[in-house]
Amino acid sequence: MLPADLLATERARIRSRMDDQTDETPTNTLKNQERLLSIAAWQARRDRLKNARWTHRLIPDIGRWLAKPPLNLTYRLTQALSGHGCFKSSLHRFIRSDDSYCVCCVDPDDTAKHTLFACPRWLDERARMSEILRRPPTAADVEEILCGPPSDALPEDLTTRTRLIEQTAINRQALIGMFESILATKEKDERDDQADDLARLNRRRAL
């Protein structure tokens, strides 16, 4: 969603132009022009931010994200895109874990990037995307897969265009399925570990 202050400024600009008797721009065109200005301001602000860099790395172009086909942002997809959730580095940062080590491969920094694209524990979950791309998926693939090709980059030939759009939908579902599968299993593993820790604690208390 467009930040509230940018939206308020945009609406003020629109009202000013609509009140201007010399501006004969059609209303829809006028609104589109002002929205593009707002998106450019949002992009510049986003590029300067020091936080949320993982999300920026995955989705660098906010305009392209806004123009993508409809997408249901599920709980786990949001975790993957934000870098917050069942990643030890994130849990450690919020003092919910004693360290940031990956429990699967003992990498010292279990980030979203590590879990989703590097940890060998999840090779099977990445297999479908690796087959589609003919190489292992990386963070650099996310924007292209989730947003699809820009409309002005689609071929004019209808058959080719349709085939490309269909393949884009397949790729998108495969990537989302990869994220969902990895994070669902990772969450289950975490719950099992917590249950084991609690059981050991209760046994010690019973002695």
PDB file of C-alpha atoms in Angstrom:
ATOM      1  CA  MET A   1       0.000   0.000   0.000  1.00  0.00           C
ATOM      2  CA  LEU A   2       1.161   3.520  -0.759  1.00  0.00           C
ATOM      3  CA  PRO A   3       2.422   5.183   2.456  1.00  0.00           C
ATOM      4  CA  ALA A   4      -0.252   7.410   4.001  1.00  0.00           C
ATOM      5  CA  ASP A   5       1.736  10.648   3.735  1.00  0.00           C
ATOM      6  CA  LEU A   6       2.484  10.085   0.040  1.00  0.00           C
ATOM      7  CA  LEU A   7      -1.158   9.220  -0.591  1.00  0.00           C
ATOM      8  CA  ALA A   8      -2.320  12.402   1.163  1.00  0.00           C
ATOM      9  CA  THR A   9       0.135  14.508  -0.850  1.00  0.00           C
ATOM     10  CA  GLU A  10      -0.999  12.812  -4.060  1.00  0.00           C
ATOM     11  CA  ARG A  11      -4.648  13.561  -3.343  1.00  0.00           C
ATOM     12  CA  ALA A  12      -3.784  17.194  -2.619  1.00  0.00           C
ATOM     13  CA  ARG A  13      -1.988  17.457  -5.971  1.00  0.00           C
ATOM     14  CA  ILE A  14      -4.930  15.878  -7.762  1.00  0.00           C
ATOM     15  CA  ARG A  15      -7.396  18.275  -6.133  1.00  0.00           C
ATOM     16  CA  SER A  16      -5.192  21.240  -7.013  1.00  0.00           C
ATOM     17  CA  ARG A  17      -4.974  20.192 -10.657  1.00  0.00           C
ATOM     18  CA  MET A  18      -8.696  19.483 -10.879  1.00  0.00           C
ATOM     19  CA  ASP A  19      -9.408  22.965  -9.510  1.00  0.00           C
ATOM     20  CA  ASP A  20      -7.044  24.489 -12.044  1.00  0.00           C
ATOM     21  CA  GLN A  21      -9.247  25.657 -14.925  1.00  0.00           C
ATOM     22  CA  THR A  22      -6.272  25.723 -17.308  1.00  0.00           C
ATOM     23  CA  ASP A  23      -5.467  22.019 -16.799  1.00  0.00           C
ATOM     24  CA  GLU A  24      -7.536  20.134 -19.354  1.00  0.00           C
ATOM     25  CA  THR A  25      -6.014  16.708 -18.616  1.00  0.00           C
ATOM     26  CA  PRO A  26      -8.695  13.977 -18.421  1.00  0.00           C
ATOM     27  CA  THR A  27      -9.319  12.912 -14.818  1.00  0.00           C
ATOM     28  CA  ASN A  28      -8.131   9.327 -15.232  1.00  0.00           C
ATOM     29  CA  THR A  29      -4.956  10.444 -16.987  1.00  0.00           C
ATOM     30  CA  LEU A  30      -4.354  13.065 -14.320  1.00  0.00           C
ATOM     31  CA  LYS A  31      -4.727  10.493 -11.528  1.00  0.00           C
ATOM     32  CA  ASN A  32      -2.399   8.068 -13.293  1.00  0.00           C
ATOM     33  CA  GLN A  33       0.229  10.777 -13.718  1.00  0.00           C
ATOM     34  CA  GLU A  34       0.089  11.695 -10.049  1.00  0.00           C
ATOM     35  CA  ARG A  35       0.229   8.047  -8.979  1.00  0.00           C
ATOM     36  CA  LEU A  36       3.413   7.577 -10.998  1.00  0.00           C
ATOM     37  CA  LEU A  37       4.946  10.549  -9.168  1.00  0.00           C
ATOM     38  CA  SER A  38       3.948   9.020  -5.831  1.00  0.00           C
ATOM     39  CA  ILE A  39       5.442   5.660  -6.756  1.00  0.00           C
ATOM     40  CA  ALA A  40       8.697   7.365  -7.793  1.00  0.00           C
ATOM     41  CA  ALA A  41       8.817   9.162  -4.414  1.00  0.00           C
ATOM     42  CA  TRP A  42       8.101   5.878  -2.634  1.00  0.00           C
ATOM     43  CA  GLN A  43      10.875   4.127  -4.587  1.00  0.00           C
ATOM     44  CA  ALA A  44      13.388   6.849  -3.704  1.00  0.00           C
ATOM     45  CA  ARG A  45      12.432   6.606  -0.020  1.00  0.00           C
ATOM     46  CA  ARG A  46      12.640   2.818  -0.100  1.00  0.00           C
ATOM     47  CA  ASP A  47      16.074   2.892  -1.742  1.00  0.00           C
ATOM     48  CA  ARG A  48      17.375   5.024   1.139  1.00  0.00           C
ATOM     49  CA  LEU A  49      16.025   2.875   3.964  1.00  0.00           C
ATOM     50  CA  LYS A  50      18.587   1.001   6.039  1.00  0.00           C
ATOM     51  CA  ASN A  51      16.087  -1.584   7.288  1.00  0.00           C
ATOM     52  CA  ALA A  52      13.998  -4.076   5.288  1.00  0.00           C
ATOM     53  CA  ARG A  53      16.957  -4.676   2.980  1.00  0.00           C
ATOM     54  CA  TRP A  54      16.028  -8.318   2.408  1.00  0.00           C
ATOM     55  CA  THR A  55      12.627  -7.315   1.036  1.00  0.00           C
ATOM     56  CA  HIS A  56      14.289  -4.625  -1.077  1.00  0.00           C
ATOM     57  CA  ARG A  57      16.724  -7.186  -2.425  1.00  0.00           C
ATOM     58  CA  LEU A  58      13.906  -9.531  -3.444  1.00  0.00           C
ATOM     59  CA  ILE A  59      11.593  -6.802  -4.789  1.00  0.00           C
ATOM     60  CA  PRO A  60      13.811  -3.852  -5.802  1.00  0.00           C
ATOM     61  CA  ASP A  61      11.270  -2.195  -8.147  1.00  0.00           C
ATOM     62  CA  ILE A  62       8.123  -1.190  -6.248  1.00  0.00           C
ATOM     63  CA  GLY A  63       6.383  -0.123  -9.448  1.00  0.00           C
ATOM     64  CA  ARG A  64       6.828  -3.560 -10.949  1.00  0.00           C
ATOM     65  CA  TRP A  65       5.520  -5.168  -7.752  1.00  0.00           C
ATOM     66  CA  LEU A  66       2.400  -2.995  -7.820  1.00  0.00           C
ATOM     67  CA  ALA A  67       1.762  -3.859 -11.486  1.00  0.00           C
ATOM     68  CA  LYS A  68       2.076  -7.631 -11.003  1.00  0.00           C
ATOM     69  CA  PRO A  69      -0.877  -9.999 -11.488  1.00  0.00           C
ATOM     70  CA  PRO A  70      -3.007 -10.527  -8.351  1.00  0.00           C
ATOM     71  CA  LEU A  71      -1.132 -12.452  -5.660  1.00  0.00           C
ATOM     72  CA  ASN A  72      -2.393 -13.905  -2.392  1.00  0.00           C
ATOM     73  CA  LEU A  73       0.184 -13.009   0.261  1.00  0.00           C
ATOM     74  CA  THR A  74       0.000 -15.992   2.595  1.00  0.00           C
ATOM     75  CA  TYR A  75       1.504 -16.123   6.075  1.00  0.00           C
ATOM     76  CA  ARG A  76       4.566 -18.085   4.973  1.00  0.00           C
ATOM     77  CA  LEU A  77       5.075 -16.149   1.738  1.00  0.00           C
ATOM     78  CA  THR A  78       5.093 -12.980   3.838  1.00  0.00           C
ATOM     79  CA  GLN A  79       7.741 -14.542   6.087  1.00  0.00           C
ATOM     80  CA  ALA A  80       9.872 -15.376   3.065  1.00  0.00           C
ATOM     81  CA  LEU A  81       9.591 -11.865   1.612  1.00  0.00           C
ATOM     82  CA  SER A  82      10.101 -10.028   4.914  1.00  0.00           C
ATOM     83  CA  GLY A  83      12.821 -12.235   6.410  1.00  0.00           C
ATOM     84  CA  HIS A  84      10.899 -12.386   9.697  1.00  0.00           C
ATOM     85  CA  GLY A  85       9.651 -15.634  11.159  1.00  0.00           C
ATOM     86  CA  CYS A  86      11.197 -19.007  11.930  1.00  0.00           C
ATOM     87  CA  PHE A  87      14.715 -17.990  10.906  1.00  0.00           C
ATOM     88  CA  LYS A  88      17.204 -18.277  13.771  1.00  0.00           C
ATOM     89  CA  SER A  89      18.840 -14.952  12.897  1.00  0.00           C
ATOM     90  CA  SER A  90      15.468 -13.215  13.150  1.00  0.00           C
ATOM     91  CA  LEU A  91      14.554 -15.047  16.363  1.00  0.00           C
ATOM     92  CA  HIS A  92      17.949 -14.192  17.862  1.00  0.00           C
ATOM     93  CA  ARG A  93      17.551 -10.535  16.939  1.00  0.00           C
ATOM     94  CA  PHE A  94      14.268 -10.419  18.848  1.00  0.00           C
ATOM     95  CA  ILE A  95      15.775 -12.369  21.799  1.00  0.00           C
ATOM     96  CA  ARG A  96      13.704 -15.462  21.092  1.00  0.00           C
ATOM     97  CA  SER A  97      16.730 -17.674  20.464  1.00  0.00           C
ATOM     98  CA  ASP A  98      20.087 -18.024  22.202  1.00  0.00           C
ATOM     99  CA  ASP A  99      21.995 -17.922  18.923  1.00  0.00           C
ATOM    100  CA  SER A 100      21.535 -17.565  15.164  1.00  0.00           C
ATOM    101  CA  TYR A 101      23.019 -20.921  14.127  1.00  0.00           C
ATOM    102  CA  CYS A 102      21.144 -23.081  11.614  1.00  0.00           C
ATOM    103  CA  VAL A 103      20.104 -26.300  13.361  1.00  0.00           C
ATOM    104  CA  CYS A 104      20.317 -28.215  10.075  1.00  0.00           C
ATOM    105  CA  CYS A 105      23.819 -27.438   8.827  1.00  0.00           C
ATOM    106  CA  VAL A 106      25.327 -25.335  11.657  1.00  0.00           C
ATOM    107  CA  ASP A 107      25.766 -22.289   9.443  1.00  0.00           C
ATOM    108  CA  PRO A 108      26.383 -19.398  11.864  1.00  0.00           C
ATOM    109  CA  ASP A 109      23.664 -17.178  10.374  1.00  0.00           C
ATOM    110  CA  ASP A 110      20.316 -18.812   9.632  1.00  0.00           C
ATOM    111  CA  THR A 111      18.769 -15.997   7.610  1.00  0.00           C
ATOM    112  CA  ALA A 112      15.895 -16.152   5.136  1.00  0.00           C
ATOM    113  CA  LYS A 113      18.458 -16.274   2.329  1.00  0.00           C
ATOM    114  CA  HIS A 114      20.254 -19.204   3.937  1.00  0.00           C
ATOM    115  CA  THR A 115      17.098 -21.197   4.652  1.00  0.00           C
ATOM    116  CA  LEU A 116      15.339 -20.602   1.346  1.00  0.00           C
ATOM    117  CA  PHE A 117      18.262 -20.720  -1.073  1.00  0.00           C
ATOM    118  CA  ALA A 118      21.364 -22.245   0.516  1.00  0.00           C
ATOM    119  CA  CYS A 119      20.793 -24.732   3.352  1.00  0.00           C
ATOM    120  CA  PRO A 120      21.311 -28.313   2.077  1.00  0.00           C
ATOM    121  CA  ARG A 121      18.454 -29.495   4.296  1.00  0.00           C
ATOM    122  CA  TRP A 122      15.950 -28.135   1.752  1.00  0.00           C
ATOM    123  CA  LEU A 123      17.418 -29.415  -1.521  1.00  0.00           C
ATOM    124  CA  ASP A 124      14.369 -31.587  -2.224  1.00  0.00           C
ATOM    125  CA  GLU A 125      12.020 -28.634  -1.704  1.00  0.00           C
ATOM    126  CA  ARG A 126      14.060 -26.617  -4.238  1.00  0.00           C
ATOM    127  CA  ALA A 127      14.155 -29.432  -6.790  1.00  0.00           C
ATOM    128  CA  ARG A 128      11.116 -28.286  -8.793  1.00  0.00           C
ATOM    129  CA  MET A 129      12.388 -24.715  -9.130  1.00  0.00           C
ATOM    130  CA  SER A 130      15.848 -26.015 -10.035  1.00  0.00           C
ATOM    131  CA  GLU A 131      14.243 -28.138 -12.763  1.00  0.00           C
ATOM    132  CA  ILE A 132      12.310 -25.151 -14.143  1.00  0.00           C
ATOM    133  CA  LEU A 133      15.282 -22.776 -14.078  1.00  0.00           C
ATOM    134  CA  ARG A 134      17.834 -25.491 -14.979  1.00  0.00           C
ATOM    135  CA  ARG A 135      19.903 -24.264 -12.047  1.00  0.00           C
ATOM    136  CA  PRO A 136      19.353 -23.683  -8.306  1.00  0.00           C
ATOM    137  CA  PRO A 137      17.016 -20.752  -7.568  1.00  0.00           C
ATOM    138  CA  THR A 138      18.465 -17.597  -6.016  1.00  0.00           C
ATOM    139  CA  ALA A 139      17.125 -14.458  -4.379  1.00  0.00           C
ATOM    140  CA  ALA A 140      17.664 -12.625  -7.679  1.00  0.00           C
ATOM    141  CA  ASP A 141      14.960 -14.786  -9.313  1.00  0.00           C
ATOM    142  CA  VAL A 142      12.155 -13.771  -6.955  1.00  0.00           C
ATOM    143  CA  GLU A 143      11.061 -10.502  -8.568  1.00  0.00           C
ATOM    144  CA  GLU A 144      11.010 -11.959 -12.087  1.00  0.00           C
ATOM    145  CA  ILE A 145       9.040 -15.027 -10.974  1.00  0.00           C
ATOM    146  CA  LEU A 146       6.505 -13.333  -8.701  1.00  0.00           C
ATOM    147  CA  CYS A 147       5.938 -10.230 -10.833  1.00  0.00           C
ATOM    148  CA  GLY A 148       6.273 -11.825 -14.247  1.00  0.00           C
ATOM    149  CA  PRO A 149       7.587 -10.012 -17.307  1.00  0.00           C
ATOM    150  CA  PRO A 150       6.559  -6.355 -17.722  1.00  0.00           C
ATOM    151  CA  SER A 151       3.572  -5.979 -20.021  1.00  0.00           C
ATOM    152  CA  ASP A 152       5.612  -4.006 -22.554  1.00  0.00           C
ATOM    153  CA  ALA A 153       8.118  -6.874 -22.714  1.00  0.00           C
ATOM    154  CA  LEU A 154       5.547  -9.486 -23.746  1.00  0.00           C
ATOM    155  CA  PRO A 155       5.800 -10.651 -27.380  1.00  0.00           C
ATOM    156  CA  GLU A 156       3.163  -9.439 -29.833  1.00  0.00           C
ATOM    157  CA  ASP A 157       2.460 -12.925 -31.171  1.00  0.00           C
ATOM    158  CA  LEU A 158      -0.650 -14.102 -29.285  1.00  0.00           C
ATOM    159  CA  THR A 159       0.376 -17.765 -29.114  1.00  0.00           C
ATOM    160  CA  THR A 160       3.810 -16.965 -27.776  1.00  0.00           C
ATOM    161  CA  ARG A 161       2.382 -14.401 -25.356  1.00  0.00           C
ATOM    162  CA  THR A 162      -0.157 -16.910 -24.007  1.00  0.00           C
ATOM    163  CA  ARG A 163       2.507 -19.578 -23.585  1.00  0.00           C
ATOM    164  CA  LEU A 164       4.767 -17.151 -21.727  1.00  0.00           C
ATOM    165  CA  ILE A 165       1.970 -16.031 -19.396  1.00  0.00           C
ATOM    166  CA  GLU A 166       1.063 -19.660 -18.646  1.00  0.00           C
ATOM    167  CA  GLN A 167       4.682 -20.545 -17.891  1.00  0.00           C
ATOM    168  CA  THR A 168       4.972 -17.478 -15.674  1.00  0.00           C
ATOM    169  CA  ALA A 169       1.992 -18.693 -13.621  1.00  0.00           C
ATOM    170  CA  ILE A 170       3.561 -22.162 -13.307  1.00  0.00           C
ATOM    171  CA  ASN A 171       6.872 -20.661 -12.173  1.00  0.00           C
ATOM    172  CA  ARG A 172       5.127 -18.451  -9.641  1.00  0.00           C
ATOM    173  CA  GLN A 173       3.213 -21.338  -8.081  1.00  0.00           C
ATOM    174  CA  ALA A 174       6.367 -23.452  -7.966  1.00  0.00           C
ATOM    175  CA  LEU A 175       8.285 -20.731  -6.129  1.00  0.00           C
ATOM    176  CA  ILE A 176       5.457 -20.096  -3.674  1.00  0.00           C
ATOM    177  CA  GLY A 177       5.117 -23.848  -3.147  1.00  0.00           C
ATOM    178  CA  MET A 178       8.850 -24.044  -2.427  1.00  0.00           C
ATOM    179  CA  PHE A 179       8.592 -21.294   0.191  1.00  0.00           C
ATOM    180  CA  GLU A 180       5.474 -22.821   1.754  1.00  0.00           C
ATOM    181  CA  SER A 181       6.974 -26.312   1.959  1.00  0.00           C
ATOM    182  CA  ILE A 182      10.300 -25.180   3.433  1.00  0.00           C
ATOM    183  CA  LEU A 183       8.754 -22.919   6.056  1.00  0.00           C
ATOM    184  CA  ALA A 184       5.967 -25.311   7.033  1.00  0.00           C
ATOM    185  CA  THR A 185       8.494 -28.087   7.660  1.00  0.00           C
ATOM    186  CA  LYS A 186      10.880 -25.706   9.402  1.00  0.00           C
ATOM    187  CA  GLU A 187       8.087 -24.578  11.734  1.00  0.00           C
ATOM    188  CA  LYS A 188       7.180 -28.210  12.497  1.00  0.00           C
ATOM    189  CA  ASP A 189      10.825 -29.029  13.235  1.00  0.00           C
ATOM    190  CA  GLU A 190      10.973 -26.047  15.587  1.00  0.00           C
ATOM    191  CA  ARG A 191       7.811 -27.155  17.419  1.00  0.00           C
ATOM    192  CA  ASP A 192       9.172 -30.711  17.725  1.00  0.00           C
ATOM    193  CA  ASP A 193      12.458 -29.401  19.146  1.00  0.00           C
ATOM    194  CA  GLN A 194      10.579 -27.255  21.657  1.00  0.00           C
ATOM    195  CA  ALA A 195       8.463 -30.252  22.681  1.00  0.00           C
ATOM    196  CA  ASP A 196      11.600 -32.368  23.126  1.00  0.00           C
ATOM    197  CA  ASP A 197      13.221 -29.641  25.248  1.00  0.00           C
ATOM    198  CA  LEU A 198      10.113 -29.404  27.416  1.00  0.00           C
ATOM    199  CA  ALA A 199       9.965 -33.187  27.829  1.00  0.00           C
ATOM    200  CA  ARG A 200      13.625 -33.298  28.906  1.00  0.00           C
ATOM    201  CA  LEU A 201      13.009 -30.462  31.366  1.00  0.00           C
ATOM    202  CA  ASN A 202      10.011 -32.264  32.857  1.00  0.00           C
ATOM    203  CA  ARG A 203      12.007 -35.501  33.208  1.00  0.00           C
ATOM    204  CA  ARG A 204      14.759 -33.668  35.074  1.00  0.00           C
ATOM    205  CA  ARG A 205      12.209 -32.080  37.358  1.00  0.00           C
ATOM    206  CA  ALA A 206      10.685 -35.489  38.066  1.00  0.00           C
ATOM    207  CA  LEU A 207      14.023 -36.941  39.251  1.00  0.00           C
TER     208      LEU A 207
END
